[in-house]
Structure formats: C-alpha cells, structure tokens
Amino acid sequence: MLLIGMVIGTENIIMNIIKEIVRAEKQKRSENDVERIYDDEPIIFTGTQMKNALMPKKYSEMRKISRSRNSPRMSDEEIFYLQARFMQDFEDDFEYKKRPIVSASKYADLSDKELRGYFSWRTKLRRGELEKAPREYASIYINELLNGVGYDTAEEGFFKLKGFFESFGEFCPDIRWNQHRCLIDYLVYNDLDAALLQDCQENRLERELLKLLDCENLDDDALFEAIAELSSYNVLKSKLYKLYPKQFERAACEAFRKMCAYWDKSRKVSYCENLFGRKKNRSYRPFVFAVFYDRKKYEKYEYRLSPFEKYCCENGRWIFEQTYDDLATNRELGELVKAVDRSLRLRLDVSPLKPQEEAKYVQAIIKETLDELFAPPQKVEAEIAQPAAIMLDLSKLDDIRSAADTTREKLMTEEEAYMPEVCSAGGERMHISEQERIIEHDDPLNAEEKEFIRKLLKGEDALAYTAELHIMPSIIVDGINERLFELFGDTVIDFEDEKPVLIEDYIEDLKGMMEK
C-alpha cells in the first residue's frame, strides 16, 4: 500500500508539472505579438523547483469567484474586493522576480506565477521586510488597503497606506504622484479626523488663508506671516525687510486690510475671492484612479475636510464643494507686497526698486497707508524742535580757505598732484578714472559676468563655467551683486546649498538685460 501511495503521489506531481508546461506553452502562443524575453527552464527539476511548480489550491479557489453563478452581475471592482477578502490572510513563499507582462492593478491581470510572486512579496512586506518589486505589485497592494483589506480599523489602514507611499516611494518615486488625493479620499470615505493630514502643504495654505479672511481681528505678526506665505513675492529676502522688518510688516498688513475694505465696498466679490477663486461645486468620486468597490453605499453623508472643502454623498452620488478653488502662492498678492516695498523704500531712503506701473487704485491705497504710518521727515523735525539761529562771521572765511589749501598740499602725494583732472558740469573737479566709471555705468557687467547670469537663467552649470575661468563662484557673485546694487537696490544672486541661484523677483529684469 505504501508503494502504491508513493507511485500515485509521484504521478500527481508529474501531471502537475506537465500541466504547468502546457499552460506556459499556450500562454506563449497566445502572446506571440507581445515582446517578451523567455528564459531557458530545466527539464529536470530540483526539490525546490518541484515545490514551486505545485500551485496551492487557494489560488484556484480564489479564481473561481470570478466564475461563480453571480459573477456576470458583478463589476470587476466587486470581484476584486471579494477576492481580496478571500485572500486577506494568505501567505506564500515563492521566488519570482520578473515583472508582469501587462500593467496590472488586480489579481485577474496576473498569471499564476506572477500571482504567487505578488503574495510572496506581500507576505514579507507584512512581516516588515520591504523589498523592491514591480510597480504593479504596489498598485495591487494599495488597492487592497483602499478596499479595507489587511487591517482592523480604518485609522490603522490610513497609517499603513501613508507609510507604504513613503517607504515604497524610495524604490518607485512615481507611485507617490496620486498620494495626496488618495489619502484625502481615504479620510472622506472612512469619515476620519481631517487632522490626520495637518502636515500637508495644502492644509498649511488653508490655515494661512483663514488668517487673511480674519485680517481685521488679527495682529500684524500673524497676518504678515500669512501674507508672506501666500505671496509670490519673497518678502523675507527683501533688503528693506531686513533693515526695517517692523515698518515693512506694519505697512504690508495695513495695505492688505485697506485692499479688502476697498473690494468689499466697490466690487461684487471679496479681495480674497479675487485672489484665490470663488465657490464651485463639481461631481466627485472617491478613488477614481483605483480598483475600488463602494461597500458602504452612503444614502446621505457629509464630510468637511476644511472650512473651504466639503464632500457630500446622496444615494451614491458624490458632490465636492470648494470655496476657494485656486489656493496657491498668488502673483497678484505678490505684486501688492512688492508695490509696498517699492514705495516704502522711497519713504525710508533705502536703495529703490525698479519702477513698475500699478493700477491707480492700488497706488492710492498704498499712498494713503504710508501717509498714515510715516509722516514726512521735515514735519517730524518741526514737531520735535525749532531750528536754532546760527550766526556766521564772514570775515573769517578767507583765513579758513588759506589753512585748508595748505593742509591739502601737505596731504597730497606726488602721484595725485600730477593726475589729470577734468571739470564736471557743476564745476567740481573729478579724476578721469572716475568719469570713465560713470560713463560705463549703463553696462556695468563684463562679458564673463553676463555669461554667468545667462547660464543661471538657462539652468546650465554655472559652477563649471567659473571653474573654466579659474574664478571662485563667490567672487563672481559678489562682483555681480555689487555692480547691480545701484540698479536693483538688492542682491540679485544668492547661494542655496552652496549653489548660486537667482533671486526670483529679479529674473525677468535680468532676462531683459541679457537680451540687450
């Protein structure tokens, strides 16, 4: 009896091997139009290969779900959900490293070997052994998590999903392209606390927008922080802000408040609606890019992600309501802040910015703001004290001039005494070298400095260019900043991570200079 059992067992193994070879041959013939590389496989199998050749029964039972009596009435998403539930605790140990033939997002897309490769990879993943794998495996795993498979509570599933995006993204960065949308959909569908996403960029901008909306009741420090965050103008790098931070902060906040009051009084929309968009409703479906089965079937449901975003579902129909549909750093707000910077520099006698035309009502609001905050200097002096009377003895002037000439002759070097001099239009004497410097002021940069700027504008390797010239990058950058300071009133090139970068506010002006 023992011998008979061994013979029967051997026959079963041989039959399974034959079936696997036949199935592989059929698959090869059916995919003759698909480019694929086939490897040689041994005819004689080792013990491990024979174990791998035996397909566990669980797989065939899982595939039967798609061929059941009810399957014609089921969608692909529902079939995947039922199969994922059926296989949620299954583990396998099968070595298969090849990438699937076709793009796969559900079990039905995989061959038997590919399917075993996936579940073996998932087994290691659940044990804490993250391995590089085909992107298709990651997509299927994400779809399992979205369908509630592999965890006990919805919150646990959120952290598994977020953690997988971050960890597997190290192997496959493009898996993260839909991460934020996927996590939001997960919160919405599972009615989780929106605070779980507080660290994301979008939520941070929403918090700053809330400050702008409450500008009348907010102190200057908090309001200016929001303005700087949502403005396209990098105010924190402004020379004026570095010299007079409190004055700048006060002026920018008051100008913003006056702009809001002006729009509320004279326009049909608020200033913030003008900047960041108006309320919109649009149709919505959670996990639109995933294989997802709607197992909750909400009849009437509402979820508020933030003060500006609300999701509603009624009898399976989803609607997304958004108050501000263009929430990002804003160019128009940046232009207002830069206009304040430009006007305030003139009041505080700081090197000016390049003139730029603003709308008349913007100019009027900024002027009114600065007039209220900064009184003209002569008025301030007059209020402080009356000027004292000064009496001059003109008879002493000749003696003063004579003494000054004698002192100058003693201090003058021999070279200075014989240096040619010319007269300026005002009659004052000036060395020729100084005159030449002023004549060349219209084109302050030399050829090497211009080429350095052009390479930065084009995104080319400016450091390699300085190496060719045998010049330290810091030296050429300092030279450019010094020569252009009178024109821009600020540095135009800065260093970030030891690399030279153009200040964003001056890029367009520099492009114009390089075209001349």
Coordinates of C-alpha atoms in Angstrom, one line a residue:
M1 CA 0.0 0.0 0.0
L2 CA 2.8 2.4 0.8
L3 CA 4.4 1.7 -2.6
I4 CA 1.1 2.3 -4.4
G5 CA 0.7 5.6 -2.5
M6 CA 4.2 6.7 -3.5
V7 CA 3.5 5.9 -7.1
I8 CA 0.2 7.8 -7.1
G9 CA 1.9 10.8 -5.4
T10 CA 4.7 10.8 -8.0
E11 CA 2.1 10.6 -10.8
N12 CA 0.3 13.6 -9.4
I13 CA 3.5 15.6 -9.2
I14 CA 4.4 14.6 -12.8
M15 CA 0.8 15.5 -14.0
N16 CA 1.0 18.9 -12.3
I17 CA 4.4 19.6 -14.0
I18 CA 3.0 18.6 -17.4
K19 CA 0.0 20.9 -16.9
E20 CA 2.3 23.8 -15.9
I21 CA 4.4 23.2 -19.1
V22 CA 1.3 23.0 -21.3
R23 CA -0.2 26.1 -19.7
A24 CA 3.0 28.0 -20.3
E25 CA 3.2 26.9 -23.9
K26 CA -0.4 28.0 -24.5
Q27 CA 0.3 31.4 -22.9
K28 CA 3.4 31.8 -25.1
R29 CA 1.4 31.1 -28.3
S30 CA -1.4 33.5 -27.2
E31 CA 1.0 36.3 -26.6
N32 CA 3.2 36.0 -29.7
D33 CA 2.5 39.7 -30.5
V34 CA 3.8 40.9 -27.1
E35 CA 7.6 41.5 -26.8
R36 CA 8.8 39.2 -24.0
I37 CA 12.1 37.5 -23.1
Y38 CA 11.8 33.8 -22.3
D39 CA 14.5 32.1 -20.2
D40 CA 15.6 28.5 -20.5
E41 CA 14.0 26.2 -17.9
P42 CA 15.4 22.9 -16.9
I43 CA 13.6 19.7 -17.8
I44 CA 14.8 18.0 -14.6
F45 CA 13.6 19.9 -11.5
T46 CA 15.2 20.2 -8.1
G47 CA 13.1 19.7 -5.0
T48 CA 12.6 23.5 -4.6
Q49 CA 11.6 23.9 -8.2
M50 CA 9.1 21.0 -7.9
K51 CA 7.6 22.7 -4.8
N52 CA 7.2 26.0 -6.7
A53 CA 5.6 24.1 -9.6
L54 CA 2.8 23.0 -7.4
M55 CA 0.1 25.7 -7.3
P56 CA -1.5 25.9 -3.9
K57 CA -5.2 25.2 -4.0
K58 CA -6.1 28.6 -2.5
Y59 CA -5.4 30.3 -5.8
S60 CA -7.7 28.2 -7.9
E61 CA -10.5 28.7 -5.3
M62 CA -9.9 32.5 -5.5
R63 CA -10.1 32.5 -9.3
K64 CA -13.4 30.6 -9.1
I65 CA -15.0 33.7 -7.5
S66 CA -14.8 35.4 -10.9
R67 CA -16.5 32.4 -12.5
S68 CA -19.3 31.9 -10.0
R69 CA -23.0 32.0 -10.7
N70 CA -23.3 35.6 -9.7
S71 CA -20.2 36.9 -11.4
P72 CA -21.9 38.1 -14.6
R73 CA -23.8 40.6 -12.4
M74 CA -20.7 41.8 -10.6
S75 CA -18.4 44.5 -11.6
D76 CA -14.6 44.0 -11.8
E77 CA -14.3 46.1 -8.6
E78 CA -16.7 43.9 -6.6
I79 CA -14.9 40.7 -7.8
F80 CA -11.5 42.2 -6.8
Y81 CA -13.0 43.1 -3.4
L82 CA -14.4 39.6 -2.8
Q83 CA -11.1 38.0 -3.9
A84 CA -9.1 40.3 -1.7
R85 CA -11.2 39.5 1.3
F86 CA -10.8 35.8 0.5
M87 CA -7.0 36.1 0.3
Q88 CA -6.5 38.7 3.1
D89 CA -4.7 36.3 5.5
F90 CA -3.0 34.1 2.8
E91 CA 0.8 33.7 2.8
D92 CA 3.1 32.2 0.2
D93 CA 6.8 31.5 -0.3
F94 CA 7.7 31.5 -4.0
E95 CA 10.7 33.0 -5.7
Y96 CA 9.6 35.0 -8.8
K97 CA 11.4 38.3 -9.6
K98 CA 10.1 39.0 -13.1
R99 CA 7.9 42.0 -13.9
P100 CA 4.3 41.2 -15.1
I101 CA 3.7 41.2 -18.8
V102 CA 0.9 43.7 -18.8
S103 CA 0.1 46.6 -16.5
A104 CA -1.7 45.1 -13.6
S105 CA -4.0 46.5 -10.8
K106 CA -6.0 43.4 -9.8
Y107 CA -5.4 39.7 -9.4
A108 CA -7.1 38.8 -12.7
D109 CA -4.3 40.6 -14.6
L110 CA -1.6 38.3 -13.3
S111 CA -0.6 34.8 -14.4
D112 CA -0.3 32.1 -11.8
K113 CA 3.5 32.6 -11.3
E114 CA 3.0 36.4 -11.1
L115 CA 0.2 35.9 -8.6
R116 CA 2.4 33.7 -6.4
G117 CA 5.2 36.3 -6.7
Y118 CA 2.8 39.0 -5.5
F119 CA 1.5 37.2 -2.5
S120 CA 5.1 36.1 -1.5
W121 CA 6.2 39.7 -1.7
R122 CA 3.2 40.8 0.4
T123 CA 4.0 38.1 3.0
K124 CA 7.4 39.6 3.5
L125 CA 6.0 43.2 3.5
R126 CA 3.6 42.4 6.3
R127 CA 6.5 40.9 8.3
G128 CA 8.4 44.1 8.0
E129 CA 10.6 43.1 5.1
L130 CA 10.1 45.7 2.4
E131 CA 11.6 44.6 -0.9
K132 CA 11.8 46.3 -4.3
A133 CA 9.1 44.9 -6.5
P134 CA 7.3 45.7 -9.8
R135 CA 5.1 48.8 -9.6
E136 CA 2.1 46.5 -10.5
Y137 CA 2.5 44.8 -7.1
A138 CA 2.5 48.1 -5.3
S139 CA -0.7 49.1 -7.1
I140 CA -2.5 45.9 -6.2
Y141 CA -1.4 46.3 -2.5
I142 CA -2.7 49.9 -2.4
N143 CA -6.0 48.7 -3.9
E144 CA -6.3 46.1 -1.1
L145 CA -5.8 48.8 1.5
L146 CA -8.3 51.1 -0.1
N147 CA -10.8 48.3 0.0
G148 CA -10.3 47.7 3.7
V149 CA -8.1 44.6 3.4
G150 CA -5.1 44.0 5.7
Y151 CA -6.1 45.8 8.9
D152 CA -8.7 46.0 11.7
T153 CA -9.6 49.7 11.9
A154 CA -9.9 52.5 9.4
E155 CA -7.3 54.6 11.2
E156 CA -4.8 51.7 11.1
G157 CA -5.4 51.4 7.4
F158 CA -4.7 55.2 6.9
F159 CA -1.3 54.9 8.5
K160 CA -0.5 51.7 6.6
L161 CA -1.4 53.5 3.4
K162 CA 0.6 56.6 4.2
G163 CA 3.6 54.6 5.4
F164 CA 3.6 52.5 2.3
F165 CA 3.6 55.5 0.0
E166 CA 6.6 57.0 1.8
S167 CA 8.6 53.8 2.1
F168 CA 8.0 52.2 -1.3
G169 CA 8.3 55.6 -2.9
E170 CA 12.0 55.3 -2.2
F171 CA 12.1 52.4 -4.8
C172 CA 9.5 53.9 -7.1
P173 CA 9.0 57.7 -6.8
D174 CA 6.2 57.9 -9.4
I175 CA 4.0 55.8 -7.0
R176 CA 3.6 59.0 -5.0
W177 CA 2.0 61.1 -7.8
N178 CA -1.5 60.5 -6.5
Q179 CA -0.6 60.1 -2.8
H180 CA -2.3 63.3 -1.5
R181 CA -5.5 62.7 -3.4
C182 CA -5.6 59.1 -2.3
L183 CA -5.2 59.9 1.3
I184 CA -7.9 62.6 1.2
D185 CA -10.3 60.2 -0.4
Y186 CA -9.5 57.7 2.3
L187 CA -10.3 60.2 5.1
V188 CA -13.5 61.3 3.3
Y189 CA -14.8 57.8 2.6
N190 CA -14.0 56.4 6.1
D191 CA -15.1 59.5 8.0
L192 CA -11.7 60.0 9.7
D193 CA -10.4 63.1 11.5
A194 CA -9.1 65.6 9.0
A195 CA -6.3 66.5 11.4
L196 CA -4.5 63.3 10.2
L197 CA -3.5 65.4 7.2
Q198 CA -2.4 68.6 9.0
D199 CA 1.2 68.3 7.9
C200 CA 0.5 68.5 4.1
Q201 CA 1.1 71.7 2.0
E202 CA -2.5 72.2 1.0
N203 CA -3.7 72.3 4.6
R204 CA -0.9 74.7 5.6
L205 CA -2.0 77.1 2.9
E206 CA -5.6 76.8 4.0
R207 CA -4.6 77.8 7.6
E208 CA -2.9 80.9 6.2
L209 CA -5.9 81.8 4.1
L210 CA -8.1 81.7 7.2
K211 CA -5.8 84.4 8.7
L212 CA -6.3 86.6 5.6
L213 CA -10.1 86.2 5.9
D214 CA -9.9 87.4 9.5
C215 CA -7.4 90.2 8.9
E216 CA -9.4 92.9 10.8
N217 CA -9.2 90.9 14.0
L218 CA -5.7 89.6 13.6
D219 CA -2.5 91.1 14.9
D220 CA 0.2 92.2 12.4
D221 CA 2.6 89.4 13.2
A222 CA 0.1 86.6 12.4
L223 CA -1.3 88.4 9.3
F224 CA 2.1 89.2 7.9
E225 CA 3.1 85.6 8.2
A226 CA 0.1 84.6 6.1
I227 CA 0.8 87.3 3.5
A228 CA 4.4 86.2 3.2
E229 CA 3.3 82.5 2.9
L230 CA 0.7 83.2 0.2
S231 CA 2.5 85.9 -1.8
S232 CA 4.6 85.0 -4.8
Y233 CA 7.0 87.9 -3.8
N234 CA 9.7 86.6 -1.5
V235 CA 9.4 89.4 1.0
L236 CA 11.7 87.8 3.5
K237 CA 14.6 88.3 1.2
S238 CA 13.9 91.9 0.6
K239 CA 16.6 94.3 1.6
L240 CA 14.0 96.7 3.1
Y241 CA 12.5 94.0 5.2
K242 CA 15.9 93.0 6.6
L243 CA 16.6 96.6 7.5
Y244 CA 13.2 97.6 8.7
P245 CA 11.2 94.5 9.5
K246 CA 8.6 96.1 11.8
Q247 CA 7.9 99.0 9.5
F248 CA 7.6 96.7 6.4
E249 CA 5.3 94.4 8.4
R250 CA 3.0 97.2 9.5
A251 CA 2.8 98.8 6.0
A252 CA 2.0 95.5 4.2
C253 CA -0.7 94.5 6.8
E254 CA -2.4 97.9 6.6
A255 CA -2.3 98.0 2.8
F256 CA -3.8 94.5 2.7
R257 CA -6.6 95.5 5.1
K258 CA -7.4 98.6 3.0
M259 CA -7.5 96.5 -0.1
C260 CA -10.0 94.1 1.5
A261 CA -12.2 97.1 2.6
Y262 CA -12.0 98.6 -0.9
W263 CA -13.1 95.4 -2.7
D264 CA -15.9 94.8 -0.2
K265 CA -17.2 98.3 -0.8
S266 CA -16.8 98.7 -4.6
R267 CA -16.7 95.2 -6.1
K268 CA -19.1 92.2 -6.3
V269 CA -16.6 89.8 -4.8
S270 CA -14.2 90.0 -1.9
Y271 CA -10.5 90.6 -2.4
C272 CA -9.6 87.0 -1.3
E273 CA -12.1 85.6 -3.8
N274 CA -10.4 87.7 -6.4
L275 CA -7.1 86.3 -5.4
F276 CA -7.9 82.6 -4.8
G277 CA -11.1 81.9 -6.7
R278 CA -14.8 81.6 -5.9
K279 CA -17.0 78.8 -4.6
K280 CA -17.6 75.9 -7.0
N281 CA -19.4 72.6 -6.9
R282 CA -18.4 69.6 -9.1
S283 CA -19.1 65.9 -9.2
Y284 CA -16.7 63.7 -7.4
R285 CA -15.9 60.0 -7.0
P286 CA -13.5 58.7 -4.3
F287 CA -10.5 56.6 -5.5
V288 CA -11.3 57.3 -9.2
F289 CA -7.9 56.0 -10.2
A290 CA -8.1 52.8 -8.2
V291 CA -9.8 49.4 -8.4
F292 CA -12.3 50.3 -5.6
Y293 CA -15.6 48.8 -4.6
D294 CA -18.1 51.0 -2.8
R295 CA -19.0 48.8 0.1
K296 CA -20.6 51.5 2.4
K297 CA -23.3 52.7 0.0
Y298 CA -24.0 56.0 1.7
E299 CA -27.5 57.3 1.3
K300 CA -26.9 60.7 2.9
Y301 CA -23.5 61.6 4.1
E302 CA -21.5 64.8 4.6
Y303 CA -17.8 65.3 5.4
R304 CA -16.0 68.6 5.9
L305 CA -12.2 68.4 5.2
S306 CA -11.6 72.0 6.0
P307 CA -13.5 75.3 6.2
F308 CA -13.2 75.5 2.4
E309 CA -13.8 71.9 1.3
K310 CA -16.9 69.8 1.8
Y311 CA -17.8 66.4 0.4
C312 CA -21.5 65.2 0.2
C313 CA -23.0 61.9 -0.9
E314 CA -26.7 61.2 -1.5
N315 CA -27.8 57.9 -2.8
G316 CA -24.4 57.1 -4.2
R317 CA -23.9 60.5 -6.0
W318 CA -20.9 62.4 -4.7
I319 CA -20.5 66.2 -4.8
F320 CA -17.4 68.3 -3.9
E321 CA -17.9 71.9 -2.7
Q322 CA -14.9 74.2 -2.7
T323 CA -14.9 77.8 -1.6
Y324 CA -11.5 78.8 -3.0
D325 CA -10.6 76.7 -6.0
D326 CA -7.2 78.3 -6.7
L327 CA -5.3 78.1 -3.4
A328 CA -1.6 78.6 -4.1
T329 CA 1.0 81.3 -3.8
N330 CA -0.6 84.2 -5.6
R331 CA 1.1 86.6 -8.1
E332 CA -1.4 89.4 -7.6
L333 CA -0.8 89.4 -3.9
G334 CA 2.9 89.3 -4.6
E335 CA 2.6 92.4 -6.8
L336 CA 0.8 94.3 -3.9
V337 CA 3.6 93.4 -1.4
K338 CA 6.3 94.4 -3.9
A339 CA 4.5 97.7 -4.6
V340 CA 4.5 98.4 -0.8
D341 CA 8.2 97.5 -0.8
R342 CA 8.9 99.9 -3.7
S343 CA 7.0 102.9 -2.1
L344 CA 8.3 102.4 1.4
R345 CA 11.9 102.4 0.2
L346 CA 11.4 105.9 -1.0
R347 CA 10.0 107.0 2.4
L348 CA 12.8 105.4 4.3
D349 CA 15.6 106.4 1.9
V350 CA 16.6 102.8 1.0
S351 CA 18.0 102.0 -2.4
P352 CA 15.0 101.9 -4.7
L353 CA 13.5 99.0 -6.7
K354 CA 12.9 99.3 -10.5
P355 CA 9.8 101.4 -11.2
Q356 CA 6.7 99.4 -12.2
E357 CA 3.2 100.5 -13.1
E358 CA 0.4 99.6 -10.8
A359 CA -3.4 100.2 -11.0
K360 CA -4.3 103.7 -9.9
Y361 CA -6.5 102.5 -7.0
V362 CA -3.6 100.3 -5.8
Q363 CA -1.2 103.3 -5.8
A364 CA -3.8 105.4 -4.0
I365 CA -4.3 102.8 -1.3
I366 CA -0.5 102.4 -0.7
K367 CA 0.0 106.1 -0.6
E368 CA -2.8 106.5 1.9
T369 CA -1.4 103.7 4.0
L370 CA 2.1 105.2 4.1
D371 CA 0.9 108.7 4.7
E372 CA -0.9 107.4 7.8
L373 CA 2.0 105.4 9.1
F374 CA 5.0 107.5 8.1
A375 CA 4.9 111.3 8.4
P376 CA 7.2 113.4 6.1
P377 CA 10.7 113.8 7.8
Q378 CA 10.5 117.7 7.8
K379 CA 7.2 117.6 9.6
V380 CA 8.6 115.3 12.3
E381 CA 11.7 117.5 12.8
A382 CA 9.4 120.6 13.0
E383 CA 7.4 118.9 15.8
I384 CA 10.5 118.0 17.7
A385 CA 12.2 121.4 18.0
Q386 CA 12.6 124.7 16.3
P387 CA 16.0 125.2 14.5
A388 CA 18.5 127.2 16.4
A389 CA 19.7 130.5 14.9
I390 CA 23.2 130.3 13.5
M391 CA 25.5 133.5 13.2
L392 CA 28.4 133.4 10.8
D393 CA 31.5 135.7 10.9
L394 CA 32.2 136.1 7.1
S395 CA 35.5 137.9 7.9
K396 CA 36.9 134.5 9.0
L397 CA 36.3 132.7 5.7
D398 CA 39.5 133.8 3.9
D399 CA 41.6 132.5 6.8
I400 CA 39.8 129.2 6.7
R401 CA 40.3 128.7 2.9
S402 CA 44.0 129.5 3.2
A403 CA 44.5 127.0 6.0
A404 CA 42.6 124.3 4.1
D405 CA 44.8 124.8 0.9
T406 CA 47.9 124.4 3.0
T407 CA 46.7 121.2 4.6
R408 CA 45.6 119.7 1.3
E409 CA 49.1 120.3 -0.3
K410 CA 50.8 118.6 2.7
L411 CA 48.5 115.5 2.4
M412 CA 48.6 115.1 -1.4
T413 CA 51.0 112.5 -2.8
E414 CA 53.3 113.3 -5.7
E415 CA 51.2 111.0 -8.0
E416 CA 48.0 112.7 -7.0
A417 CA 49.5 116.1 -7.6
Y418 CA 50.2 115.4 -11.3
M419 CA 47.0 113.4 -12.0
P420 CA 45.0 115.0 -14.9
E421 CA 41.7 116.4 -13.8
V422 CA 38.5 117.4 -15.7
C423 CA 35.6 119.5 -14.6
S424 CA 32.1 118.1 -14.2
A425 CA 29.0 120.0 -15.4
G426 CA 28.7 121.6 -11.9
G427 CA 32.3 122.9 -12.0
E428 CA 33.6 120.3 -9.4
R429 CA 36.9 118.6 -10.3
M430 CA 36.9 114.9 -10.9
H431 CA 39.6 112.4 -11.8
I432 CA 39.3 110.9 -15.4
S433 CA 39.1 107.4 -14.0
E434 CA 36.0 108.3 -12.0
Q435 CA 34.5 109.9 -15.1
E436 CA 35.1 106.7 -17.1
R437 CA 33.4 104.6 -14.4
I438 CA 30.3 106.8 -14.6
I439 CA 30.3 106.6 -18.4
E440 CA 30.4 102.8 -18.3
H441 CA 27.5 102.7 -15.7
D442 CA 24.9 101.9 -18.4
D443 CA 26.6 98.5 -18.9
P444 CA 28.1 97.6 -15.5
L445 CA 28.8 93.9 -16.2
N446 CA 31.7 92.4 -18.1
A447 CA 31.4 89.6 -20.6
E448 CA 32.2 86.8 -18.1
E449 CA 29.6 88.1 -15.6
K450 CA 26.9 88.3 -18.3
E451 CA 27.7 84.8 -19.4
F452 CA 27.5 83.6 -15.8
I453 CA 24.0 85.1 -15.4
R454 CA 22.9 83.6 -18.8
K455 CA 23.8 80.2 -17.6
L456 CA 21.8 80.6 -14.4
L457 CA 18.8 81.8 -16.4
K458 CA 19.1 78.8 -18.7
G459 CA 19.6 76.3 -15.8
E460 CA 23.0 75.4 -17.0
D461 CA 26.1 74.5 -14.8
A462 CA 27.4 78.0 -13.8
L463 CA 29.9 76.4 -11.4
A464 CA 31.6 74.6 -14.2
Y465 CA 31.8 77.9 -16.1
T466 CA 33.6 79.5 -13.1
A467 CA 36.0 76.5 -13.0
E468 CA 36.9 77.1 -16.6
L469 CA 37.6 80.8 -15.8
H470 CA 39.6 79.7 -12.7
I471 CA 37.4 82.1 -10.6
M472 CA 35.8 81.2 -7.3
P473 CA 31.9 81.4 -7.6
S474 CA 31.7 83.6 -4.6
I475 CA 33.9 86.2 -6.2
I476 CA 32.0 86.5 -9.4
V477 CA 28.7 86.5 -7.5
D478 CA 29.9 89.3 -5.1
G479 CA 31.1 91.3 -8.1
I480 CA 27.7 91.0 -9.9
N481 CA 25.7 91.9 -6.8
E482 CA 28.0 94.9 -6.2
R483 CA 27.7 96.2 -9.7
L484 CA 23.9 95.8 -9.9
F485 CA 23.2 97.0 -6.4
E486 CA 22.6 100.6 -7.6
L487 CA 20.1 99.4 -10.2
F488 CA 18.1 96.9 -8.1
G489 CA 18.8 98.1 -4.6
D490 CA 19.3 94.5 -3.6
T491 CA 21.4 91.4 -4.2
V492 CA 20.3 89.5 -7.4
I493 CA 22.1 86.3 -6.8
D494 CA 22.2 84.2 -3.6
F495 CA 23.6 80.9 -2.5
E496 CA 21.4 77.9 -1.6
D497 CA 23.1 74.6 -0.7
E498 CA 26.4 76.2 -1.9
K499 CA 25.0 76.8 -5.4
P500 CA 24.3 80.2 -6.9
V501 CA 20.6 80.9 -7.6
L502 CA 18.9 84.0 -9.0
I503 CA 16.5 85.9 -6.7
E504 CA 13.1 85.1 -8.2
D505 CA 11.9 88.7 -8.1
Y506 CA 14.6 89.9 -10.5
I507 CA 14.7 87.1 -13.0
E508 CA 12.5 88.9 -15.6
D509 CA 14.6 92.1 -15.3
L510 CA 17.8 90.1 -15.7
K511 CA 16.5 88.4 -18.8
G512 CA 15.8 91.8 -20.3
M513 CA 19.3 93.0 -19.5
M514 CA 20.9 89.9 -21.1
E515 CA 18.9 90.5 -24.4
K516 CA 20.5 93.9 -24.9

